[in-house]
Amino acid sequence: MFSPPSTAFQGPCAACRFLRRRCNESCILAPYFPPNEPLKFINAHKVFGASNIVKALQELPQPKRVDAVSSMVYEANARIRDPVYGCAGTISQLHKQVNDLKAELAMAQAELFIMQCQQQQQNANASFFLDRYLVSDYC
Amino acid sequence: MFSPPSTAFQGPCAACRFLRRRCNESCILAPYFPPNEPLKFINAHKVFGASNIVKALQELPQPKRVDAVSSMVYEANARIRDPVYGCAGTISQLHKQVNDLKAELAMAQAELFIMQCQQQQQNANASFFLDRYLVSDYC
């Protein structure tokens, strides 16, 4: 889902800089919160708290952590934009859009079915006329 | 979106019980975390932390708080079910569903347009036969 983070040590990470603590190569947050993107950590920290982010990462295998951080940052940004509904608001709107599209699709499919029936009827009528008039021209 | 919480004091709320602290009628969490639903608070606390929930509620007007807690509990449950993608995973799946439905609807609408054109052509052909053969029967 997301590209892997840089593993090279680039100085204190955004998390350690914000929390005013020492950062080193073993910092669990450093690969996901580079110093040049301070807002990523500030928003995630405001919504989840640094210790909850660390705990969440510790409970996951290394290759899953980059996606976990990206999804937490996404959710934090949504909560900051909409402090009442956050991501749940987006999900509710998307569910409504899915239901509206399903209803529109069902209507289009019903209209198609009716037109197919009408076309079959028209084809039957056309065959009747062709048999009755065109064939009689040659008899 | 959600029903308002009970305002009657029902004893220590689920949050104060879990955090082993005194609960009284001025507890900001009590209206939203009743003692009979302990899991609501446990999950929200695991993901957001009690202090972040309190801060989020303090920044909102009273009538918005019930929806804010419900959406935070919903997000926390999603994160516990899917620790890597949480709500963002649901949003990604819903976006895919919306795109698939839009594509299916566009195909159905294109098919409908083609059938409408075919039907107009068939009606024109039928009129031609009616004019050419039926009318000549009466001449």
PDB file of C-alpha atoms in Angstrom:
ATOM      1  CA  MET A   1       0.000   0.000   0.000  1.00  0.00           C
ATOM      2  CA  PHE A   2       2.780   2.479   0.923  1.00  0.00           C
ATOM      3  CA  SER A   3       6.465   2.745  -0.057  1.00  0.00           C
ATOM      4  CA  PRO A   4       9.031   1.560   2.559  1.00  0.00           C
ATOM      5  CA  PRO A   5      10.729   4.276   4.648  1.00  0.00           C
ATOM      6  CA  SER A   6      14.384   5.260   4.283  1.00  0.00           C
ATOM      7  CA  THR A   7      16.579   3.293   6.723  1.00  0.00           C
ATOM      8  CA  ALA A   8      19.512   5.763   6.652  1.00  0.00           C
ATOM      9  CA  PHE A   9      19.862   7.776   9.875  1.00  0.00           C
ATOM     10  CA  GLN A  10      19.059  11.416   9.003  1.00  0.00           C
ATOM     11  CA  GLY A  11      19.487  13.044  12.426  1.00  0.00           C
ATOM     12  CA  PRO A  12      16.790  13.397  15.120  1.00  0.00           C
ATOM     13  CA  CYS A  13      13.431  12.205  13.759  1.00  0.00           C
ATOM     14  CA  ALA A  14      10.334  14.433  13.800  1.00  0.00           C
ATOM     15  CA  ALA A  15       8.980  12.523  16.836  1.00  0.00           C
ATOM     16  CA  CYS A  16      12.118  12.887  18.984  1.00  0.00           C
ATOM     17  CA  ARG A  17      12.525  16.524  17.902  1.00  0.00           C
ATOM     18  CA  PHE A  18       8.906  17.278  18.901  1.00  0.00           C
ATOM     19  CA  LEU A  19       9.169  15.363  22.191  1.00  0.00           C
ATOM     20  CA  ARG A  20      12.607  16.928  22.897  1.00  0.00           C
ATOM     21  CA  ARG A  21      14.339  13.612  23.495  1.00  0.00           C
ATOM     22  CA  ARG A  22      17.499  11.946  22.150  1.00  0.00           C
ATOM     23  CA  CYS A  23      17.105  10.056  18.890  1.00  0.00           C
ATOM     24  CA  ASN A  24      19.397   7.291  17.717  1.00  0.00           C
ATOM     25  CA  GLU A  25      19.487   4.502  15.140  1.00  0.00           C
ATOM     26  CA  SER A  26      17.405   2.209  17.365  1.00  0.00           C
ATOM     27  CA  CYS A  27      14.504   4.710  17.600  1.00  0.00           C
ATOM     28  CA  ILE A  28      11.357   2.801  16.602  1.00  0.00           C
ATOM     29  CA  LEU A  29       9.662   5.967  15.269  1.00  0.00           C
ATOM     30  CA  ALA A  30      12.582   7.389  13.225  1.00  0.00           C
ATOM     31  CA  PRO A  31      12.036   5.320  10.030  1.00  0.00           C
ATOM     32  CA  TYR A  32       8.427   6.547   9.779  1.00  0.00           C
ATOM     33  CA  PHE A  33       8.665  10.152  10.964  1.00  0.00           C
ATOM     34  CA  PRO A  34      11.521  11.836   9.055  1.00  0.00           C
ATOM     35  CA  PRO A  35      12.639  15.281  10.286  1.00  0.00           C
ATOM     36  CA  ASN A  36      11.442  16.986   7.076  1.00  0.00           C
ATOM     37  CA  GLU A  37       7.788  15.985   7.698  1.00  0.00           C
ATOM     38  CA  PRO A  38       7.091  17.299  11.232  1.00  0.00           C
ATOM     39  CA  LEU A  39       3.293  17.576  10.747  1.00  0.00           C
ATOM     40  CA  LYS A  40       2.945  13.803  10.234  1.00  0.00           C
ATOM     41  CA  PHE A  41       4.067  13.189  13.807  1.00  0.00           C
ATOM     42  CA  ILE A  42       2.393  16.252  15.341  1.00  0.00           C
ATOM     43  CA  ASN A  43      -1.039  15.153  14.035  1.00  0.00           C
ATOM     44  CA  ALA A  44      -0.576  11.447  14.866  1.00  0.00           C
ATOM     45  CA  HIS A  45       0.663  12.394  18.360  1.00  0.00           C
ATOM     46  CA  LYS A  46      -2.296  14.760  18.947  1.00  0.00           C
ATOM     47  CA  VAL A  47      -4.825  12.013  18.111  1.00  0.00           C
ATOM     48  CA  PHE A  48      -3.180   8.764  19.275  1.00  0.00           C
ATOM     49  CA  GLY A  49      -0.373   9.871  21.597  1.00  0.00           C
ATOM     50  CA  ALA A  50       3.293   8.923  21.085  1.00  0.00           C
ATOM     51  CA  SER A  51       3.196   5.998  23.545  1.00  0.00           C
ATOM     52  CA  ASN A  52       0.177   4.422  21.796  1.00  0.00           C
ATOM     53  CA  ILE A  53       1.926   4.732  18.416  1.00  0.00           C
ATOM     54  CA  VAL A  54       5.061   3.068  19.835  1.00  0.00           C
ATOM     55  CA  LYS A  55       2.968   0.286  21.454  1.00  0.00           C
ATOM     56  CA  ALA A  56       1.065  -0.294  18.194  1.00  0.00           C
ATOM     57  CA  LEU A  57       4.339  -0.570  16.245  1.00  0.00           C
ATOM     58  CA  GLN A  58       5.914  -2.917  18.803  1.00  0.00           C
ATOM     59  CA  GLU A  59       2.952  -5.290  18.387  1.00  0.00           C
ATOM     60  CA  LEU A  60       3.465  -5.500  14.598  1.00  0.00           C
ATOM     61  CA  PRO A  61       6.142  -7.249  12.508  1.00  0.00           C
ATOM     62  CA  GLN A  62       8.636  -4.862  10.864  1.00  0.00           C
ATOM     63  CA  PRO A  63       7.257  -5.099   7.263  1.00  0.00           C
ATOM     64  CA  LYS A  64       3.755  -4.101   8.423  1.00  0.00           C
ATOM     65  CA  ARG A  65       4.841  -0.993  10.350  1.00  0.00           C
ATOM     66  CA  VAL A  66       5.118   1.415   7.409  1.00  0.00           C
ATOM     67  CA  ASP A  67       1.473   0.768   6.413  1.00  0.00           C
ATOM     68  CA  ALA A  68       0.354   0.990  10.053  1.00  0.00           C
ATOM     69  CA  VAL A  69       1.985   4.422  10.471  1.00  0.00           C
ATOM     70  CA  SER A  70       0.584   5.678   7.152  1.00  0.00           C
ATOM     71  CA  SER A  71      -2.943   4.569   8.081  1.00  0.00           C
ATOM     72  CA  MET A  72      -2.628   6.114  11.575  1.00  0.00           C
ATOM     73  CA  VAL A  73      -1.422   9.417  10.059  1.00  0.00           C
ATOM     74  CA  TYR A  74      -4.324   9.270   7.575  1.00  0.00           C
ATOM     75  CA  GLU A  75      -6.816   8.705  10.431  1.00  0.00           C
ATOM     76  CA  ALA A  76      -5.222  11.441  12.552  1.00  0.00           C
ATOM     77  CA  ASN A  77      -5.491  13.948   9.678  1.00  0.00           C
ATOM     78  CA  ALA A  78      -9.159  12.973   9.186  1.00  0.00           C
ATOM     79  CA  ARG A  79      -9.854  13.462  12.926  1.00  0.00           C
ATOM     80  CA  ILE A  80      -8.149  16.888  12.893  1.00  0.00           C
ATOM     81  CA  ARG A  81     -10.177  17.948   9.807  1.00  0.00           C
ATOM     82  CA  ASP A  82     -13.418  16.621  11.341  1.00  0.00           C
ATOM     83  CA  PRO A  83     -13.077  16.361  15.164  1.00  0.00           C
ATOM     84  CA  VAL A  84     -16.604  14.941  15.571  1.00  0.00           C
ATOM     85  CA  TYR A  85     -16.745  12.167  12.968  1.00  0.00           C
ATOM     86  CA  GLY A  86     -13.138  11.706  11.702  1.00  0.00           C
ATOM     87  CA  CYS A  87     -12.682   8.650   9.468  1.00  0.00           C
ATOM     88  CA  ALA A  88     -16.069   7.290  10.595  1.00  0.00           C
ATOM     89  CA  GLY A  89     -17.671  10.260   8.802  1.00  0.00           C
ATOM     90  CA  THR A  90     -15.842   9.385   5.573  1.00  0.00           C
ATOM     91  CA  ILE A  91     -16.963   5.747   5.942  1.00  0.00           C
ATOM     92  CA  SER A  92     -20.570   6.842   6.478  1.00  0.00           C
ATOM     93  CA  GLN A  93     -20.468   9.063   3.345  1.00  0.00           C
ATOM     94  CA  LEU A  94     -18.889   6.248   1.297  1.00  0.00           C
ATOM     95  CA  HIS A  95     -21.550   3.754   2.490  1.00  0.00           C
ATOM     96  CA  LYS A  96     -24.220   6.234   1.336  1.00  0.00           C
ATOM     97  CA  GLN A  97     -22.461   6.627  -2.035  1.00  0.00           C
ATOM     98  CA  VAL A  98     -22.261   2.812  -2.420  1.00  0.00           C
ATOM     99  CA  ASN A  99     -25.992   2.472  -1.641  1.00  0.00           C
ATOM    100  CA  ASP A 100     -26.908   5.296  -4.063  1.00  0.00           C
ATOM    101  CA  LEU A 101     -24.778   3.728  -6.830  1.00  0.00           C
ATOM    102  CA  LYS A 102     -26.296   0.270  -6.176  1.00  0.00           C
ATOM    103  CA  ALA A 103     -29.800   1.756  -6.482  1.00  0.00           C
ATOM    104  CA  GLU A 104     -28.863   3.611  -9.703  1.00  0.00           C
ATOM    105  CA  LEU A 105     -27.288   0.425 -11.118  1.00  0.00           C
ATOM    106  CA  ALA A 106     -30.372  -1.654 -10.229  1.00  0.00           C
ATOM    107  CA  MET A 107     -32.574   0.902 -12.022  1.00  0.00           C
ATOM    108  CA  ALA A 108     -30.345   0.876 -15.123  1.00  0.00           C
ATOM    109  CA  GLN A 109     -30.330  -2.943 -15.146  1.00  0.00           C
ATOM    110  CA  ALA A 110     -34.145  -3.045 -14.787  1.00  0.00           C
ATOM    111  CA  GLU A 111     -34.471  -0.541 -17.663  1.00  0.00           C
ATOM    112  CA  LEU A 112     -32.107  -2.706 -19.752  1.00  0.00           C
ATOM    113  CA  PHE A 113     -34.193  -5.813 -19.033  1.00  0.00           C
ATOM    114  CA  ILE A 114     -37.405  -4.007 -20.067  1.00  0.00           C
ATOM    115  CA  MET A 115     -35.746  -2.792 -23.281  1.00  0.00           C
ATOM    116  CA  GLN A 116     -34.450  -6.287 -24.062  1.00  0.00           C
ATOM    117  CA  CYS A 117     -38.014  -7.652 -23.669  1.00  0.00           C
ATOM    118  CA  GLN A 118     -39.379  -4.838 -25.881  1.00  0.00           C
ATOM    119  CA  GLN A 119     -36.692  -5.527 -28.484  1.00  0.00           C
ATOM    120  CA  GLN A 120     -37.514  -9.255 -28.519  1.00  0.00           C
ATOM    121  CA  GLN A 121     -41.198  -8.350 -29.008  1.00  0.00           C
ATOM    122  CA  GLN A 122     -40.305  -5.935 -31.820  1.00  0.00           C
ATOM    123  CA  ASN A 123     -38.151  -8.603 -33.472  1.00  0.00           C
ATOM    124  CA  ALA A 124     -41.072 -11.057 -33.290  1.00  0.00           C
ATOM    125  CA  ASN A 125     -43.419  -8.451 -34.822  1.00  0.00           C
ATOM    126  CA  ALA A 126     -40.904  -7.654 -37.580  1.00  0.00           C
ATOM    127  CA  SER A 127     -40.605 -11.375 -38.435  1.00  0.00           C
ATOM    128  CA  PHE A 128     -44.407 -11.588 -38.630  1.00  0.00           C
ATOM    129  CA  PHE A 129     -44.571  -8.670 -41.106  1.00  0.00           C
ATOM    130  CA  LEU A 130     -41.685 -10.024 -43.155  1.00  0.00           C
ATOM    131  CA  ASP A 131     -43.382 -13.444 -43.380  1.00  0.00           C
ATOM    132  CA  ARG A 132     -46.828 -11.987 -44.115  1.00  0.00           C
ATOM    133  CA  TYR A 133     -45.937  -9.351 -46.719  1.00  0.00           C
ATOM    134  CA  LEU A 134     -42.454  -9.856 -48.131  1.00  0.00           C
ATOM    135  CA  VAL A 135     -42.848 -13.617 -48.639  1.00  0.00           C
ATOM    136  CA  SER A 136     -46.295 -13.097 -50.250  1.00  0.00           C
ATOM    137  CA  ASP A 137     -44.636 -10.720 -52.786  1.00  0.00           C
ATOM    138  CA  TYR A 138     -42.765 -13.703 -54.207  1.00  0.00           C
ATOM    139  CA  CYS A 139     -45.762 -16.105 -54.258  1.00  0.00           C
TER     140      CYS A 139
ATOM    141  CA  MET B   1     -26.190  10.295  14.242  1.00  0.00           C
ATOM    142  CA  PHE B   2     -26.192   8.612  17.673  1.00  0.00           C
ATOM    143  CA  SER B   3     -28.677   8.675  20.577  1.00  0.00           C
ATOM    144  CA  PRO B   4     -27.827  10.993  23.524  1.00  0.00           C
ATOM    145  CA  PRO B   5     -26.305   9.355  26.627  1.00  0.00           C
ATOM    146  CA  SER B   6     -28.118   8.975  29.921  1.00  0.00           C
ATOM    147  CA  THR B   7     -27.379  11.910  32.260  1.00  0.00           C
ATOM    148  CA  ALA B   8     -28.334  10.112  35.485  1.00  0.00           C
ATOM    149  CA  PHE B   9     -25.323   9.181  37.651  1.00  0.00           C
ATOM    150  CA  GLN B  10     -25.087   5.371  37.607  1.00  0.00           C
ATOM    151  CA  GLY B  11     -22.024   4.871  39.830  1.00  0.00           C
ATOM    152  CA  PRO B  12     -18.379   4.823  38.658  1.00  0.00           C
ATOM    153  CA  CYS B  13     -18.213   4.962  34.833  1.00  0.00           C
ATOM    154  CA  ALA B  14     -16.349   2.339  32.804  1.00  0.00           C
ATOM    155  CA  ALA B  15     -13.431   4.757  32.286  1.00  0.00           C
ATOM    156  CA  CYS B  16     -12.936   5.576  35.992  1.00  0.00           C
ATOM    157  CA  ARG B  17     -13.429   1.927  36.942  1.00  0.00           C
ATOM    158  CA  PHE B  18     -10.749   0.850  34.409  1.00  0.00           C
ATOM    159  CA  LEU B  19      -8.347   3.645  35.423  1.00  0.00           C
ATOM    160  CA  ARG B  20      -9.035   2.977  39.139  1.00  0.00           C
ATOM    161  CA  ARG B  21      -9.895   6.579  39.926  1.00  0.00           C
ATOM    162  CA  ARG B  22     -12.810   8.306  41.658  1.00  0.00           C
ATOM    163  CA  CYS B  23     -15.813   9.103  39.487  1.00  0.00           C
ATOM    164  CA  ASN B  24     -18.380  11.797  40.226  1.00  0.00           C
ATOM    165  CA  GLU B  25     -21.157  13.696  38.475  1.00  0.00           C
ATOM    166  CA  SER B  26     -18.679  16.116  36.892  1.00  0.00           C
ATOM    167  CA  CYS B  27     -16.686  13.295  35.168  1.00  0.00           C
ATOM    168  CA  ILE B  28     -16.459  14.264  31.481  1.00  0.00           C
ATOM    169  CA  LEU B  29     -16.267  10.605  30.380  1.00  0.00           C
ATOM    170  CA  ALA B  30     -19.140   9.208  32.498  1.00  0.00           C
ATOM    171  CA  PRO B  31     -22.042  10.148  30.142  1.00  0.00           C
ATOM    172  CA  TYR B  32     -20.376   8.270  27.252  1.00  0.00           C
ATOM    173  CA  PHE B  33     -18.818   5.263  28.972  1.00  0.00           C
ATOM    174  CA  PRO B  34     -21.488   3.656  31.180  1.00  0.00           C
ATOM    175  CA  PRO B  35     -20.326   0.952  33.619  1.00  0.00           C
ATOM    176  CA  ASN B  36     -22.271  -1.773  31.772  1.00  0.00           C
ATOM    177  CA  GLU B  37     -20.229  -1.305  28.552  1.00  0.00           C
ATOM    178  CA  PRO B  38     -16.596  -1.668  29.742  1.00  0.00           C
ATOM    179  CA  LEU B  39     -15.217  -2.755  26.337  1.00  0.00           C
ATOM    180  CA  LYS B  40     -16.155   0.594  24.756  1.00  0.00           C
ATOM    181  CA  PHE B  41     -13.682   2.403  26.997  1.00  0.00           C
ATOM    182  CA  ILE B  42     -11.031  -0.347  27.026  1.00  0.00           C
ATOM    183  CA  ASN B  43     -10.769  -0.283  23.204  1.00  0.00           C
ATOM    184  CA  ALA B  44     -10.924   3.521  22.888  1.00  0.00           C
ATOM    185  CA  HIS B  45      -8.282   3.845  25.638  1.00  0.00           C
ATOM    186  CA  LYS B  46      -5.987   1.254  23.982  1.00  0.00           C
ATOM    187  CA  VAL B  47      -6.035   3.161  20.668  1.00  0.00           C
ATOM    188  CA  PHE B  48      -6.364   6.846  21.636  1.00  0.00           C
ATOM    189  CA  GLY B  49      -5.455   6.951  25.329  1.00  0.00           C
ATOM    190  CA  ALA B  50      -7.751   8.364  28.034  1.00  0.00           C
ATOM    191  CA  SER B  51      -6.076  11.792  28.094  1.00  0.00           C
ATOM    192  CA  ASN B  52      -6.479  12.251  24.315  1.00  0.00           C
ATOM    193  CA  ILE B  53     -10.177  11.301  24.574  1.00  0.00           C
ATOM    194  CA  VAL B  54     -10.683  13.822  27.389  1.00  0.00           C
ATOM    195  CA  LYS B  55      -8.806  16.541  25.419  1.00  0.00           C
ATOM    196  CA  ALA B  56     -10.870  15.817  22.289  1.00  0.00           C
ATOM    197  CA  LEU B  57     -14.127  16.104  24.285  1.00  0.00           C
ATOM    198  CA  GLN B  58     -13.043  19.329  25.998  1.00  0.00           C
ATOM    199  CA  GLU B  59     -12.469  20.925  22.569  1.00  0.00           C
ATOM    200  CA  LEU B  60     -16.029  20.115  21.448  1.00  0.00           C
ATOM    201  CA  PRO B  61     -19.387  21.650  22.428  1.00  0.00           C
ATOM    202  CA  GLN B  62     -21.545  19.371  24.620  1.00  0.00           C
ATOM    203  CA  PRO B  63     -24.083  18.316  21.899  1.00  0.00           C
ATOM    204  CA  LYS B  64     -21.276  17.086  19.610  1.00  0.00           C
ATOM    205  CA  ARG B  65     -19.556  14.908  22.223  1.00  0.00           C
ATOM    206  CA  VAL B  66     -21.811  11.840  21.958  1.00  0.00           C
ATOM    207  CA  ASP B  67     -21.109  11.526  18.218  1.00  0.00           C
ATOM    208  CA  ALA B  68     -17.391  12.168  18.756  1.00  0.00           C
ATOM    209  CA  VAL B  69     -17.175   9.336  21.333  1.00  0.00           C
ATOM    210  CA  SER B  70     -19.184   6.969  19.114  1.00  0.00           C
ATOM    211  CA  SER B  71     -16.941   7.646  16.119  1.00  0.00           C
ATOM    212  CA  MET B  72     -13.784   7.238  18.245  1.00  0.00           C
ATOM    213  CA  VAL B  73     -15.079   3.919  19.630  1.00  0.00           C
ATOM    214  CA  TYR B  74     -15.909   2.818  16.058  1.00  0.00           C
ATOM    215  CA  GLU B  75     -12.377   3.735  14.886  1.00  0.00           C
ATOM    216  CA  ALA B  76     -10.783   2.057  17.901  1.00  0.00           C
ATOM    217  CA  ASN B  77     -12.710  -1.181  17.234  1.00  0.00           C
ATOM    218  CA  ALA B  78     -11.622  -1.052  13.563  1.00  0.00           C
ATOM    219  CA  ARG B  79      -7.966  -0.565  14.614  1.00  0.00           C
ATOM    220  CA  ILE B  80      -8.170  -3.496  17.061  1.00  0.00           C
ATOM    221  CA  ARG B  81      -9.725  -5.735  14.361  1.00  0.00           C
ATOM    222  CA  ASP B  82      -7.125  -4.621  11.785  1.00  0.00           C
ATOM    223  CA  PRO B  83      -4.025  -3.228  13.553  1.00  0.00           C
ATOM    224  CA  VAL B  84      -2.296  -2.402  10.245  1.00  0.00           C
ATOM    225  CA  TYR B  85      -4.968  -0.545   8.278  1.00  0.00           C
ATOM    226  CA  GLY B  86      -7.820   0.149  10.764  1.00  0.00           C
ATOM    227  CA  CYS B  87     -10.501   2.487   9.381  1.00  0.00           C
ATOM    228  CA  ALA B  88      -8.211   3.498   6.508  1.00  0.00           C
ATOM    229  CA  GLY B  89      -8.494  -0.107   5.239  1.00  0.00           C
ATOM    230  CA  THR B  90     -12.302   0.119   5.275  1.00  0.00           C
ATOM    231  CA  ILE B  91     -12.098   3.457   3.402  1.00  0.00           C
ATOM    232  CA  SER B  92      -9.768   1.948   0.806  1.00  0.00           C
ATOM    233  CA  GLN B  93     -12.148  -1.030   0.261  1.00  0.00           C
ATOM    234  CA  LEU B  94     -15.149   1.319   0.005  1.00  0.00           C
ATOM    235  CA  HIS B  95     -13.325   3.538  -2.539  1.00  0.00           C
ATOM    236  CA  LYS B  96     -12.650   0.400  -4.614  1.00  0.00           C
ATOM    237  CA  GLN B  97     -16.325  -0.632  -4.325  1.00  0.00           C
ATOM    238  CA  VAL B  98     -17.428   2.887  -5.417  1.00  0.00           C
ATOM    239  CA  ASN B  99     -15.086   2.760  -8.435  1.00  0.00           C
ATOM    240  CA  ASP B 100     -16.255  -0.754  -9.409  1.00  0.00           C
ATOM    241  CA  LEU B 101     -19.920   0.306  -9.131  1.00  0.00           C
ATOM    242  CA  LYS B 102     -19.263   3.480 -11.177  1.00  0.00           C
ATOM    243  CA  ALA B 103     -17.633   1.358 -13.911  1.00  0.00           C
ATOM    244  CA  GLU B 104     -20.533  -1.157 -13.857  1.00  0.00           C
ATOM    245  CA  LEU B 105     -23.068   1.718 -14.005  1.00  0.00           C
ATOM    246  CA  ALA B 106     -21.220   3.371 -16.922  1.00  0.00           C
ATOM    247  CA  MET B 107     -21.307   0.042 -18.805  1.00  0.00           C
ATOM    248  CA  ALA B 108     -25.032  -0.433 -18.124  1.00  0.00           C
ATOM    249  CA  GLN B 109     -25.736   3.157 -19.247  1.00  0.00           C
ATOM    250  CA  ALA B 110     -23.671   2.662 -22.439  1.00  0.00           C
ATOM    251  CA  GLU B 111     -25.576  -0.585 -23.146  1.00  0.00           C
ATOM    252  CA  LEU B 112     -28.863   1.277 -22.569  1.00  0.00           C
ATOM    253  CA  PHE B 113     -27.814   4.025 -25.002  1.00  0.00           C
ATOM    254  CA  ILE B 114     -26.912   1.445 -27.684  1.00  0.00           C
ATOM    255  CA  MET B 115     -30.262  -0.329 -27.181  1.00  0.00           C
ATOM    256  CA  GLN B 116     -32.157   2.985 -27.380  1.00  0.00           C
ATOM    257  CA  CYS B 117     -30.412   3.729 -30.700  1.00  0.00           C
ATOM    258  CA  GLN B 118     -31.204   0.194 -31.979  1.00  0.00           C
ATOM    259  CA  GLN B 119     -34.824   0.581 -30.878  1.00  0.00           C
ATOM    260  CA  GLN B 120     -35.131   3.927 -32.689  1.00  0.00           C
ATOM    261  CA  GLN B 121     -33.695   2.275 -35.832  1.00  0.00           C
ATOM    262  CA  GLN B 122     -36.132  -0.651 -35.491  1.00  0.00           C
ATOM    263  CA  ASN B 123     -39.052   1.772 -35.054  1.00  0.00           C
ATOM    264  CA  ALA B 124     -37.956   3.636 -38.208  1.00  0.00           C
ATOM    265  CA  ASN B 125     -37.746   0.305 -40.130  1.00  0.00           C
ATOM    266  CA  ALA B 126     -41.172  -0.768 -38.814  1.00  0.00           C
ATOM    267  CA  SER B 127     -42.697   2.539 -39.960  1.00  0.00           C
ATOM    268  CA  PHE B 128     -41.151   1.989 -43.396  1.00  0.00           C
ATOM    269  CA  PHE B 129     -42.735  -1.488 -43.716  1.00  0.00           C
ATOM    270  CA  LEU B 130     -46.073  -0.272 -42.405  1.00  0.00           C
ATOM    271  CA  ASP B 131     -46.077   2.590 -44.951  1.00  0.00           C
ATOM    272  CA  ARG B 132     -44.899   0.371 -47.820  1.00  0.00           C
ATOM    273  CA  TYR B 133     -47.101  -2.709 -47.335  1.00  0.00           C
ATOM    274  CA  LEU B 134     -50.028  -2.035 -44.991  1.00  0.00           C
ATOM    275  CA  VAL B 135     -50.974   1.297 -46.564  1.00  0.00           C
ATOM    276  CA  SER B 136     -50.734  -0.231 -50.086  1.00  0.00           C
ATOM    277  CA  ASP B 137     -53.306  -2.899 -49.000  1.00  0.00           C
ATOM    278  CA  TYR B 138     -55.891  -0.157 -48.741  1.00  0.00           C
ATOM    279  CA  CYS B 139     -55.009   1.592 -52.041  1.00  0.00           C
TER     280      CYS B 139
END
